[in-house]
Amino acid sequence: MNHLLVKKVLPLATALVLISSTTHAERYNHHTKKHYSTTHYDYARVVAVEPIYQQVKYYEPQQECHYERRRIRGGNNTTAIIVGSLLGGALGNELGHNKSNKRVGAVAGAILGGSIANDVTRGKRTYHSQNEQVCTTTQQVRYHEKITGYNVGYKYRGKTYYTQTGRHPGDEIKIAVDIRPVI
């Protein structure tokens, strides 16, 4: 088991050491004590900042209301139907000859009297007008300007450079300086 572990891990460890020493050798030569390729960070003075705007579309509900005059039909004349039923019931009761006939006559008279009263008052339904508020909602398109970034001008060692950033940089901006020989 240990032999298998050494057989797999040793080549991997050797490769890591070689990669690490090669990377280090590219940046620094031990014999000449000189750096050949390096990146470092510095700060440059910001000389101009201009916001970048983007128009954003959104919808805003807008409600408009007005009053309309509406004609509303009144209900049936229930008083006439009740009186007709009572009179029909009383008349049917009087026309019956015995107790059983009087009951049947009263019920039939009440139904007939109510129906007649309903028919008579049907053509006499009442109407009245009233103001009713009617509202409609529409979606109004609106636009809003939103800052999405900044155009930034900065000076480094006497030269002016430009970039875009997502946030306001302030008075200084951090920059990466890459120094390498051009052959």
C-alpha positions in Angstrom: 0.0 0.0 0.0 2.8 2.5 0.9 4.6 1.6 -2.3 1.5 2.5 -4.3 1.1 5.8 -2.5 4.8 6.7 -3.1 4.4 5.8 -6.7 1.4 8.1 -7.3 2.3 11.0 -4.9 6.0 11.4 -5.7 5.5 12.3 -9.4 2.8 14.8 -8.5 5.0 16.5 -5.8 7.9 16.6 -8.2 5.8 18.4 -10.8 4.6 20.9 -8.3 8.1 21.8 -7.3 9.2 22.2 -10.9 6.2 24.4 -11.7 6.8 26.5 -8.7 10.5 27.0 -9.4 9.9 27.8 -13.0 7.4 30.5 -12.1 9.8 32.0 -9.7 12.6 31.8 -12.2 10.5 33.8 -14.7 10.1 36.7 -12.2 13.5 36.7 -10.6 16.9 35.5 -11.8 19.0 34.6 -8.7 22.3 35.0 -10.5 21.8 38.5 -11.7 19.5 39.6 -8.8 17.1 41.3 -11.3 13.3 41.1 -11.9 12.3 40.3 -15.4 8.5 40.5 -15.3 6.5 41.8 -12.5 3.2 43.5 -11.8 2.7 45.8 -8.9 -0.1 48.2 -7.8 0.0 51.9 -7.5 -2.4 54.8 -7.2 -3.1 57.5 -9.9 -4.7 60.9 -9.4 -8.2 61.1 -10.8 -8.6 64.2 -13.1 -12.1 63.7 -14.5 -15.2 61.8 -13.6 -18.3 61.7 -15.8 -21.4 59.7 -14.9 -22.8 57.3 -17.5 -26.6 57.5 -17.6 -29.1 54.9 -18.9 -32.8 55.5 -19.3 -34.9 53.0 -17.5 -38.5 52.5 -18.5 -41.2 51.7 -15.9 -45.0 51.8 -15.8 -46.9 53.9 -13.3 -50.6 53.2 -12.8 -52.8 56.3 -13.3 -56.5 56.3 -12.2 -59.0 58.7 -13.9 -62.5 59.0 -12.4 -65.6 60.9 -13.5 -69.3 60.9 -12.6 -72.0 59.5 -14.8 -75.7 59.9 -14.3 -77.3 56.4 -14.2 -81.0 55.6 -14.4 -81.9 52.9 -11.9 -85.2 51.0 -12.0 -87.1 50.7 -8.7 -88.4 47.3 -7.5 -92.0 46.0 -7.5 -94.6 47.6 -5.4 -94.7 45.1 -2.6 -97.4 46.9 -0.7 -99.9 46.4 -3.5 -99.0 42.7 -3.7 -99.5 42.2 0.1 -102.8 44.1 0.1 -104.0 42.1 -3.0 -103.1 38.8 -1.3 -104.9 39.8 1.9 -108.1 40.9 0.0 -108.0 37.8 -2.2 -107.6 35.5 0.8 -110.5 37.2 2.7 -112.7 37.0 -0.4 -111.9 33.3 -1.0 -112.6 32.6 2.7 -116.0 34.2 2.5 -117.0 32.3 -0.7 -116.2 28.9 0.8 -119.2 26.9 2.3 -117.6 24.7 4.9 -114.4 24.9 6.9 -112.3 22.9 4.4 -113.5 25.0 1.4 -112.9 28.2 3.3 -109.2 27.3 3.8 -108.8 26.3 0.2 -110.6 29.4 -1.0 -108.5 31.6 1.3 -105.2 30.2 -0.1 -106.4 30.3 -3.7 -107.8 33.9 -3.2 -104.5 35.0 -1.7 -102.5 33.7 -4.6 -104.9 35.1 -7.2 -105.0 38.5 -5.4 -101.2 38.8 -5.2 -100.8 37.8 -8.8 -103.4 40.4 -10.0 -101.7 43.1 -7.9 -98.3 42.3 -9.3 -99.7 42.5 -12.9 -101.4 45.8 -12.2 -98.2 47.4 -10.7 -95.8 46.0 -13.3 -96.3 48.9 -15.7 -96.0 51.3 -12.8 -92.4 50.6 -11.8 -90.5 53.6 -10.7 -87.2 54.8 -12.0 -84.7 57.3 -10.4 -81.4 58.7 -11.4 -78.2 59.0 -9.4 -74.6 60.0 -10.0 -72.2 57.1 -10.0 -68.4 57.4 -9.9 -66.8 55.4 -12.8 -63.0 54.9 -12.6 -60.5 53.5 -15.2 -56.9 52.7 -14.5 -54.3 53.0 -17.3 -50.5 52.3 -17.2 -48.5 55.4 -18.0 -45.0 54.8 -19.4 -42.3 56.8 -17.5 -38.6 57.0 -17.8 -36.0 57.5 -15.1 -32.3 58.1 -15.7 -30.1 55.8 -13.7 -26.3 56.0 -13.3 -24.8 52.8 -14.6 -21.1 53.7 -14.3 -18.5 56.4 -14.7 -16.0 57.5 -17.4 -12.8 58.2 -15.5 -9.7 60.1 -16.5 -6.6 59.7 -14.4 -2.9 60.8 -14.6 0.0 58.5 -13.9 3.6 59.7 -14.4 2.5 62.7 -16.5 0.3 60.8 -18.9 -3.5 60.8 -18.9 -5.4 57.5 -19.2 -9.2 56.7 -19.4 -11.3 53.9 -18.2 -14.8 53.0 -17.1 -15.7 52.0 -13.6 -18.9 50.8 -11.9 -18.6 53.1 -9.0 -17.2 56.6 -8.3 -13.5 56.3 -7.8 -12.9 59.4 -5.6 -9.7 61.3 -5.8 -7.4 58.3 -6.5 -7.8 55.1 -8.5 -5.8 51.9 -7.9 -4.0 50.7 -11.0 -2.0 47.7 -11.9 1.5 48.5 -13.3 3.0 45.7 -15.4 6.7 46.1 -16.1 8.3 43.7 -18.6 10.9 43.9 -21.2 9.9 44.4 -24.9 12.3 42.4 -27.1 
